[in-house]
Short mmCIF file of C-alpha atoms in Angstrom, two decimals:
data_model
loop_
_atom_site.label_atom_id
_atom_site.label_comp_id
_atom_site.label_asym_id
_atom_site.label_seq_id
_atom_site.Cartn_x
_atom_site.Cartn_y
_atom_site.Cartn_z
CA MET U 1 19.78 -27.88 -125.20
CA SER U 2 21.73 -25.57 -122.94
CA THR U 3 24.61 -27.01 -120.92
CA SER U 4 24.98 -23.76 -119.02
CA SER U 5 24.73 -23.67 -115.23
CA VAL U 6 22.45 -20.62 -115.41
CA PRO U 7 18.76 -21.15 -116.16
CA SER U 8 17.63 -20.82 -119.76
CA LEU U 9 14.43 -19.55 -121.33
CA THR U 10 13.61 -20.68 -124.85
CA TYR U 11 11.05 -18.82 -126.93
CA PHE U 12 10.66 -17.11 -130.29
CA GLN U 13 12.52 -13.87 -130.88
CA GLY U 14 9.31 -11.86 -130.51
CA ARG U 15 8.00 -10.68 -127.16
CA GLY U 16 4.73 -12.62 -127.10
CA LEU U 17 4.34 -14.88 -124.09
CA GLY U 18 8.08 -15.05 -123.42
CA GLN U 19 8.36 -11.43 -122.37
CA PHE U 20 6.78 -11.87 -118.93
CA SER U 21 9.57 -14.16 -117.76
CA ARG U 22 12.28 -12.27 -119.64
CA VAL U 23 11.28 -9.02 -117.93
CA LEU U 24 10.89 -10.80 -114.58
CA LEU U 25 14.32 -12.44 -114.74
CA SER U 26 15.84 -9.11 -115.77
CA TYR U 27 14.03 -7.22 -112.98
CA LEU U 28 15.19 -9.69 -110.34
CA GLY U 29 18.74 -9.58 -111.72
CA ILE U 30 18.83 -13.33 -112.37
CA PRO U 31 21.46 -14.32 -114.95
CA TYR U 32 19.87 -16.53 -117.59
CA GLU U 33 20.46 -17.73 -121.10
CA ASN U 34 17.93 -16.20 -123.48
CA ILE U 35 17.56 -18.78 -126.25
CA THR U 36 15.53 -17.63 -129.26
CA VAL U 37 14.21 -19.87 -132.02
CA THR U 38 12.57 -19.05 -135.33
CA GLU U 39 10.44 -22.20 -135.34
CA ILE U 40 9.83 -25.34 -133.32
CA SER U 41 11.78 -28.09 -135.06
CA ASP U 42 10.67 -31.71 -134.67
CA ALA U 43 13.72 -32.37 -132.48
CA LEU U 44 12.82 -29.47 -130.17
CA ARG U 45 9.13 -30.38 -130.13
CA ALA U 46 10.00 -33.87 -128.93
CA THR U 47 11.54 -32.32 -125.79
CA LEU U 48 8.51 -30.13 -125.00
CA PRO U 49 5.89 -31.62 -122.65
CA TYR U 50 2.98 -30.15 -124.63
CA GLY U 51 4.82 -29.33 -127.84
CA GLN U 52 4.77 -25.61 -127.04
CA LEU U 53 7.04 -22.72 -126.08
CA PRO U 54 8.16 -21.03 -123.87
CA ILE U 55 10.22 -23.56 -121.96
CA TYR U 56 12.35 -22.81 -118.91
CA ARG U 57 15.25 -24.98 -117.78
CA ASP U 58 16.67 -24.60 -114.30
CA GLY U 59 19.34 -27.28 -113.98
CA ASP U 60 17.55 -30.51 -114.81
CA PHE U 61 14.16 -29.03 -113.91
CA VAL U 62 12.06 -28.25 -117.00
CA LEU U 63 8.93 -26.13 -117.03
CA THR U 64 6.51 -24.92 -119.71
CA GLN U 65 3.48 -22.55 -119.73
CA SER U 66 4.42 -18.87 -119.59
CA SER U 67 2.47 -17.91 -116.46
CA THR U 68 3.71 -21.02 -114.64
CA ILE U 69 7.34 -20.15 -115.42
CA ALA U 70 6.82 -16.60 -114.14
CA ARG U 71 5.12 -17.79 -110.94
CA TYR U 72 7.85 -20.35 -110.29
CA ILE U 73 10.57 -17.71 -110.59
CA ALA U 74 8.54 -15.22 -108.53
CA LYS U 75 7.86 -17.80 -105.81
CA LYS U 76 11.57 -18.60 -105.54
CA HIS U 77 12.31 -14.89 -105.06
CA ASN U 78 9.51 -13.92 -102.66
CA PHE U 79 7.73 -11.90 -105.32
CA MET U 80 4.25 -13.44 -104.92
CA GLY U 81 3.00 -11.50 -101.89
CA LYS U 82 3.47 -11.93 -98.17
CA ASN U 83 0.79 -14.50 -97.27
CA LEU U 84 -1.64 -17.03 -98.72
CA GLU U 85 -4.34 -14.46 -99.52
CA GLU U 86 -1.88 -12.11 -101.23
CA GLU U 87 -0.38 -14.94 -103.25
CA PHE U 88 -3.71 -15.82 -104.78
CA LEU U 89 -4.69 -12.19 -105.36
CA VAL U 90 -1.46 -11.98 -107.36
CA ASP U 91 -2.46 -15.18 -109.11
CA GLN U 92 -5.88 -13.71 -109.90
CA ILE U 93 -4.28 -10.78 -111.75
CA VAL U 94 -1.69 -12.93 -113.54
CA THR U 95 -4.49 -15.21 -114.75
CA ALA U 96 -6.64 -12.26 -115.83
CA ILE U 97 -3.84 -10.86 -118.02
CA HIS U 98 -2.87 -14.24 -119.40
CA ALA U 99 -6.27 -15.85 -119.93
CA ASP U 100 -8.63 -12.91 -120.52
CA ILE U 101 -6.64 -10.02 -122.00
CA PHE U 102 -3.99 -11.70 -124.15
CA PRO U 103 -6.31 -13.98 -126.15
CA ALA U 104 -8.68 -11.06 -126.81
CA PHE U 105 -6.35 -8.93 -128.89
CA ASN U 106 -5.22 -11.83 -131.07
CA ASN U 107 -8.66 -11.78 -132.75
CA PRO U 108 -9.74 -8.25 -131.90
CA VAL U 109 -13.33 -7.02 -131.96
CA PRO U 110 -12.87 -3.26 -131.32
CA GLU U 111 -15.98 -2.65 -129.17
CA LYS U 112 -15.32 -5.75 -127.07
CA LEU U 113 -11.66 -4.91 -126.71
CA GLN U 114 -12.43 -1.37 -125.60
CA LYS U 115 -14.79 -2.67 -122.88
CA LEU U 116 -12.28 -5.31 -121.84
CA TYR U 117 -9.49 -2.75 -121.41
CA GLU U 118 -11.75 -0.41 -119.46
CA LYS U 119 -12.87 -3.23 -117.18
CA TYR U 120 -9.43 -4.69 -116.45
CA PHE U 121 -7.05 -1.75 -116.72
CA GLY U 122 -9.69 0.45 -115.08
CA SER U 123 -9.71 -1.95 -112.13
CA PHE U 124 -5.90 -2.00 -111.98
CA GLU U 125 -5.67 1.80 -112.20
CA LYS U 126 -8.22 2.22 -109.40
CA LYS U 127 -6.34 -0.20 -107.15
CA LEU U 128 -3.01 1.54 -107.80
CA GLN U 129 -4.59 4.92 -107.00
CA GLU U 130 -6.00 3.55 -103.75
CA THR U 131 -3.00 1.66 -102.38
CA GLY U 132 0.00 2.19 -104.66
CA PHE U 133 0.35 -1.55 -105.33
CA LEU U 134 -1.90 -4.08 -107.01
CA VAL U 135 -1.62 -6.51 -104.11
CA GLY U 136 -0.53 -5.85 -100.54
CA SER U 137 2.00 -3.20 -99.61
CA SER U 138 4.90 -3.97 -101.95
CA VAL U 139 5.69 -4.70 -105.59
CA THR U 140 4.74 -8.21 -106.71
CA LEU U 141 4.44 -10.25 -109.89
CA ALA U 142 0.96 -8.73 -110.30
CA ASP U 143 2.45 -5.26 -110.84
CA LEU U 144 5.01 -6.62 -113.28
CA TYR U 145 2.34 -8.50 -115.23
CA VAL U 146 0.14 -5.42 -115.54
CA TYR U 147 3.11 -3.33 -116.68
CA VAL U 148 4.22 -5.90 -119.27
CA GLY U 149 0.66 -6.51 -120.51
CA PHE U 150 -0.06 -2.78 -120.81
CA ASP U 151 3.26 -2.11 -122.52
CA TYR U 152 2.82 -5.01 -124.94
CA ILE U 153 -0.62 -3.87 -126.09
CA ARG U 154 0.82 -0.43 -126.82
CA PHE U 155 3.71 -2.06 -128.68
CA ARG U 156 1.25 -4.04 -130.83
CA GLY U 157 -0.29 -0.78 -132.03
CA GLU U 158 -3.74 -0.05 -133.37
CA ALA U 159 -4.35 -3.68 -134.33
CA ALA U 160 -4.62 -4.19 -130.57
CA LEU U 161 -6.47 -0.87 -130.06
CA SER U 162 -3.41 0.54 -128.30
CA SER U 163 -4.67 4.14 -128.35
CA GLU U 164 -7.15 3.12 -125.64
CA LEU U 165 -4.24 2.74 -123.22
CA SER U 166 -2.96 6.29 -122.91
CA ASP U 167 -0.88 7.71 -120.06
CA GLU U 168 -3.64 10.28 -119.49
CA LYS U 169 -6.29 7.62 -119.03
CA TYR U 170 -4.10 5.37 -116.88
CA PRO U 171 -1.57 7.62 -115.08
CA LYS U 172 -0.81 5.13 -112.31
CA ILE U 173 -0.12 2.30 -114.75
CA ALA U 174 2.11 4.74 -116.66
CA GLU U 175 3.98 5.34 -113.38
CA LEU U 176 4.29 1.58 -112.94
CA LYS U 177 5.88 1.40 -116.39
CA LYS U 178 8.38 4.11 -115.41
CA PHE U 179 9.14 2.27 -112.18
CA PHE U 180 9.99 -1.02 -113.89
CA GLU U 181 11.86 0.58 -116.76
CA SER U 182 14.08 2.48 -114.34
CA ASN U 183 15.27 -0.88 -112.98
CA GLU U 184 18.80 -1.56 -114.22
CA GLY U 185 18.10 -5.11 -115.39
CA VAL U 186 14.87 -4.21 -117.19
CA ALA U 187 16.45 -1.13 -118.81
CA LYS U 188 19.31 -3.30 -120.12
CA TYR U 189 16.89 -5.95 -121.42
CA ILE U 190 14.79 -3.33 -123.25
CA LYS U 191 17.87 -1.72 -124.76
CA GLU U 192 19.24 -5.01 -126.05
CA ARG U 193 16.13 -6.87 -127.21
CA PRO U 194 15.74 -7.02 -131.00
CA GLU U 195 13.07 -5.15 -132.93
CA THR U 196 10.27 -7.58 -133.71
CA LYS U 197 6.67 -7.50 -134.90
CA PHE U 198 5.22 -9.50 -132.01
CA MET Z 1 -23.93 -12.36 -96.51
CA THR Z 2 -24.47 -13.30 -92.85
CA THR Z 3 -23.49 -16.93 -93.12
CA ASN Z 4 -19.93 -18.00 -92.41
CA LYS Z 5 -20.09 -20.69 -95.06
CA PRO Z 6 -17.88 -20.13 -98.09
CA SER Z 7 -19.83 -19.50 -101.29
CA PHE Z 8 -19.18 -20.15 -104.94
CA SER Z 9 -21.05 -18.51 -107.81
CA TYR Z 10 -21.12 -19.54 -111.45
CA PHE Z 11 -23.56 -20.50 -114.19
CA LYS Z 12 -25.11 -23.95 -114.70
CA VAL Z 13 -22.78 -24.81 -117.58
CA LEU Z 14 -19.81 -26.91 -116.54
CA VAL Z 15 -16.92 -25.21 -118.40
CA LEU Z 16 -14.90 -23.24 -115.84
CA GLY Z 17 -17.22 -23.53 -112.86
CA GLN Z 18 -16.79 -27.28 -112.64
CA LEU Z 19 -13.13 -26.97 -111.62
CA PRO Z 20 -13.76 -25.12 -108.32
CA ARG Z 21 -16.94 -27.14 -107.75
CA PHE Z 22 -15.03 -30.42 -108.09
CA THR Z 23 -12.24 -29.06 -105.85
CA LEU Z 24 -14.60 -27.88 -103.11
CA ASN Z 25 -16.60 -31.09 -103.20
CA TYR Z 26 -13.49 -33.28 -103.21
CA PHE Z 27 -12.56 -31.80 -99.83
CA GLY Z 28 -16.11 -32.14 -98.54
CA THR Z 29 -16.34 -28.37 -98.08
CA ASP Z 30 -19.63 -27.15 -96.70
CA PHE Z 31 -20.30 -24.25 -99.07
CA THR Z 32 -23.18 -22.42 -100.69
CA ASP Z 33 -23.20 -23.22 -104.39
CA ASN Z 34 -24.95 -20.45 -106.30
CA TYR Z 35 -26.03 -21.39 -109.81
CA VAL Z 36 -26.40 -18.01 -111.48
CA GLU Z 37 -28.76 -17.47 -114.42
CA SER Z 38 -27.31 -14.12 -115.46
CA ILE Z 39 -25.16 -11.31 -114.06
CA ASP Z 40 -27.29 -8.25 -113.41
CA ASP Z 41 -25.71 -4.78 -113.24
CA GLU Z 42 -25.87 -4.68 -109.45
CA PHE Z 43 -24.08 -8.01 -109.09
CA ARG Z 44 -21.56 -7.14 -111.82
CA LYS Z 45 -20.41 -4.11 -109.82
CA THR Z 46 -19.34 -6.39 -106.98
CA LEU Z 47 -17.16 -8.55 -109.26
CA LYS Z 48 -13.51 -7.52 -109.61
CA PHE Z 49 -13.45 -7.88 -113.39
CA GLY Z 50 -17.21 -8.09 -113.91
CA GLN Z 51 -17.01 -11.85 -114.39
CA LEU Z 52 -17.76 -15.17 -112.78
CA PRO Z 53 -16.72 -17.45 -111.17
CA LEU Z 54 -16.57 -15.83 -107.74
CA PHE Z 55 -15.47 -17.49 -104.52
CA VAL Z 56 -16.11 -15.87 -101.15
CA ASP Z 57 -14.38 -17.58 -98.22
CA SER Z 58 -15.87 -17.85 -94.74
CA ASP Z 59 -13.86 -14.81 -93.58
CA GLY Z 60 -15.16 -12.68 -96.47
CA PHE Z 61 -12.03 -13.03 -98.64
CA ARG Z 62 -13.11 -12.72 -102.28
CA LEU Z 63 -11.40 -14.26 -105.27
CA THR Z 64 -12.18 -14.49 -108.98
CA GLN Z 65 -10.45 -16.40 -111.82
CA THR Z 66 -11.05 -20.15 -111.89
CA ASP Z 67 -7.48 -21.32 -111.41
CA ALA Z 68 -6.71 -18.81 -108.67
CA ILE Z 69 -9.79 -20.03 -106.77
CA CYS Z 70 -8.85 -23.70 -107.13
CA LYS Z 71 -5.23 -23.10 -106.12
CA TYR Z 72 -6.27 -21.05 -103.09
CA ILE Z 73 -8.60 -23.84 -101.89
CA ALA Z 74 -5.96 -26.47 -102.65
CA ALA Z 75 -3.27 -24.50 -100.79
CA LYS Z 76 -5.46 -24.48 -97.68
CA HIS Z 77 -5.63 -28.29 -97.89
CA ASP Z 78 -1.94 -28.93 -98.72
CA PHE Z 79 -2.97 -30.16 -102.14
CA LEU Z 80 -0.50 -28.17 -104.26
CA GLY Z 81 2.59 -30.34 -103.91
CA LYS Z 82 5.30 -30.59 -101.29
CA SER Z 83 8.11 -28.58 -102.88
CA ILE Z 84 8.44 -25.47 -104.99
CA LYS Z 85 9.25 -27.65 -108.02
CA GLU Z 86 6.35 -30.04 -107.49
CA ARG Z 87 4.12 -27.03 -107.07
CA ALA Z 88 5.40 -25.58 -110.34
CA ILE Z 89 4.51 -28.82 -112.14
CA VAL Z 90 1.03 -28.61 -110.61
CA ASP Z 91 0.79 -25.05 -111.92
CA GLU Z 92 2.04 -26.09 -115.37
CA THR Z 93 -0.63 -28.81 -115.55
CA ILE Z 94 -3.37 -26.43 -114.41
CA ALA Z 95 -2.43 -23.91 -117.10
CA ALA Z 96 -2.30 -26.62 -119.78
CA VAL Z 97 -5.66 -28.11 -118.78
CA HIS Z 98 -7.39 -24.73 -118.54
CA ASP Z 99 -5.98 -23.03 -121.66
CA ASP Z 100 -5.32 -25.93 -123.99
CA VAL Z 101 -7.92 -28.56 -123.04
CA ILE Z 102 -11.03 -27.18 -121.27
CA ILE Z 103 -11.43 -23.95 -123.27
CA PRO Z 104 -10.97 -25.50 -126.75
CA GLY Z 105 -13.24 -28.42 -125.75
CA TYR Z 106 -15.90 -25.95 -124.68
CA LYS Z 107 -15.52 -24.00 -127.94
CA VAL Z 108 -15.93 -27.17 -130.01
CA GLY Z 109 -18.99 -28.08 -127.94
CA LYS Z 110 -20.39 -24.61 -128.53
CA GLY Z 111 -19.75 -24.96 -132.27
CA VAL Z 112 -17.27 -22.10 -132.61
CA GLU Z 113 -14.10 -24.18 -133.05
CA ASP Z 114 -13.21 -26.87 -135.60
CA LYS Z 115 -13.80 -30.41 -134.27
CA LYS Z 116 -10.37 -31.47 -135.55
CA VAL Z 117 -8.81 -29.70 -132.58
CA ILE Z 118 -10.12 -32.49 -130.32
CA ASP Z 119 -7.91 -35.09 -132.02
CA THR Z 120 -4.86 -32.86 -131.57
CA ILE Z 121 -5.64 -32.35 -127.88
CA ILE Z 122 -6.16 -36.07 -127.30
CA SER Z 123 -2.96 -37.03 -129.10
CA ARG Z 124 -0.91 -34.26 -127.48
CA HIS Z 125 -2.30 -33.53 -124.01
CA PHE Z 126 -4.17 -36.64 -122.93
CA THR Z 127 -1.37 -38.86 -124.23
CA THR Z 128 1.14 -36.79 -122.23
CA PHE Z 129 -1.02 -37.13 -119.10
CA GLU Z 130 -1.33 -40.89 -119.64
CA ASN Z 131 2.43 -41.28 -120.08
CA VAL Z 132 3.16 -39.22 -116.97
CA LEU Z 133 0.76 -41.32 -114.90
CA ALA Z 134 2.24 -44.55 -116.28
CA GLU Z 135 5.69 -43.37 -115.23
CA ASN Z 136 5.01 -41.55 -111.96
CA LYS Z 137 1.58 -42.65 -110.66
CA PHE Z 138 0.85 -38.97 -109.93
CA ILE Z 139 0.78 -36.09 -112.42
CA ALA Z 140 3.17 -33.84 -110.47
CA GLY Z 141 5.56 -36.72 -109.86
CA GLY Z 142 5.40 -36.61 -106.06
CA ASP Z 143 4.10 -39.29 -103.74
CA ASN Z 144 0.47 -38.22 -103.54
CA TYR Z 145 -2.45 -36.74 -105.41
CA THR Z 146 -2.44 -32.99 -106.02
CA LEU Z 147 -4.63 -30.44 -107.75
CA ALA Z 148 -2.86 -31.43 -110.99
CA ASP Z 149 -4.42 -34.91 -110.79
CA LEU Z 150 -7.82 -33.43 -110.05
CA TYR Z 151 -7.56 -31.04 -113.02
CA VAL Z 152 -6.57 -33.85 -115.38
CA PHE Z 153 -9.46 -35.95 -114.09
CA VAL Z 154 -11.90 -33.05 -114.65
CA ALA Z 155 -10.61 -32.58 -118.21
CA TYR Z 156 -11.01 -36.30 -118.95
CA HIS Z 157 -14.47 -36.38 -117.37
CA TYR Z 158 -15.48 -33.23 -119.28
CA TYR Z 159 -14.39 -34.59 -122.66
CA LYS Z 160 -16.50 -37.68 -122.06
CA HIS Z 161 -19.40 -35.42 -121.09
CA LEU Z 162 -18.85 -33.51 -124.36
CA GLY Z 163 -19.31 -36.78 -126.27
CA HIS Z 164 -15.73 -37.80 -127.05
CA SER Z 165 -15.73 -41.10 -125.12
CA GLU Z 166 -15.22 -43.24 -128.21
CA LYS Z 167 -11.92 -41.45 -128.91
CA PHE Z 168 -10.58 -42.62 -125.53
CA GLN Z 169 -11.55 -46.29 -125.76
CA ASN Z 170 -8.86 -48.62 -124.36
CA LYS Z 171 -6.17 -46.00 -124.93
CA PHE Z 172 -5.80 -44.49 -121.49
CA PRO Z 173 -5.90 -47.07 -118.67
CA HIS Z 174 -4.17 -44.75 -116.18
CA LEU Z 175 -6.59 -41.92 -116.90
CA GLU Z 176 -9.44 -44.40 -116.43
CA ALA Z 177 -7.97 -45.33 -113.04
CA LEU Z 178 -7.61 -41.64 -112.16
CA GLN Z 179 -11.26 -41.09 -113.06
CA ALA Z 180 -12.31 -44.07 -110.94
CA HIS Z 181 -10.28 -42.74 -108.01
CA PHE Z 182 -11.86 -39.29 -108.02
CA GLU Z 183 -15.38 -40.48 -108.80
CA SER Z 184 -15.23 -42.81 -105.80
CA ASN Z 185 -14.77 -39.75 -103.57
CA LYS Z 186 -18.02 -39.14 -101.68
CA GLY Z 187 -18.17 -35.39 -102.31
CA ILE Z 188 -17.45 -35.74 -106.01
CA ALA Z 189 -19.94 -38.59 -106.45
CA GLU Z 190 -22.63 -36.43 -104.81
CA TYR Z 191 -21.76 -33.42 -106.96
CA ILE Z 192 -21.91 -35.41 -110.21
CA LYS Z 193 -25.22 -36.96 -109.17
CA ASN Z 194 -26.87 -33.71 -108.07
CA ARG Z 195 -25.49 -30.99 -110.34
CA PRO Z 196 -28.15 -29.40 -112.52
CA ASP Z 197 -28.24 -30.02 -116.24
CA SER Z 198 -27.46 -26.81 -118.08
CA GLY Z 199 -29.46 -28.03 -121.05
CA ARG Z 200 -26.62 -26.88 -123.28
CA GLY Z 201 -24.32 -29.90 -123.15
CA ILE Z 202 -21.30 -27.79 -122.22
#
């Protein structure tokens, strides 16, 4: 367990579900300890509320569930929209990525996956073309989630039908990717993260 | 829609629709509850991601995704916790219930997931919920009920509905008390009594 005064995020070395918060913390310029594990030992599991990673520690406050961690950090840094309606439109997109898209490419059925990408990323692309942001009039966690989700599918390669997500097909999401990757913290995180399969 | 009443649309099966339905009924919300048989092409075009559930508030604000809907309703009723940390614990519980309890339970009920998963969920998740309630009285650790308590109640209620009651016997007194608390709520009692049977057991 970390004794550091900065928050810590514990997850496997791979990107997986840990990447959303890693990218978010990096984007917001929040110093944190990035703890990676190769497996969940019995000793570690005993400290996890539901026996799962990622886990985020902020002082003596402990939090699990990847989307919850991201929303907590975003909420603390005014990155969840400007009002109640915006906050839950952000939430709607975060949940869509986490609950509908991510599980689908773990057991991919190509035709289903293709339709899923068209439905979701098509909707995101359209919204970005119309207003420049996924929710409201500024960048929020929704934009970051779509960027990370999009980027991760492409990283996973053809097993995740990554060729469906081309810059040509989704130019605005490609711009979103450029926007986040030009951020100093995100650029540094990308440069330093290890090469992994997942 | 010319009415100013909020509306909620989902199928007859409980699964994900029951969470917003329980939430709305708990607060005694006067809303139009649409039990949808199927999503035709015309209707699908109006849905953000082509999916249900859909909630339309009285001012026309539209929201999809089960948890987003429940949290939005809860936020309007100060039912998400009193601090950013309490709220995060509520969120953590919601994610755990949705992803790791309701969905696998539904899949087992549908026959597409191994039944053994139920024992793991009961020993891991329901035991955690029971221990938290024994220690704190409320799931999010504050001084009152929140959406986290409601979600845990719905999960417990749903697993009994799915036929797993015997696995709970005498093991979870605090979850039993939580169930009794929510089922004594007038709106919830009415909903349980009047909801249609999907005929599919899920």
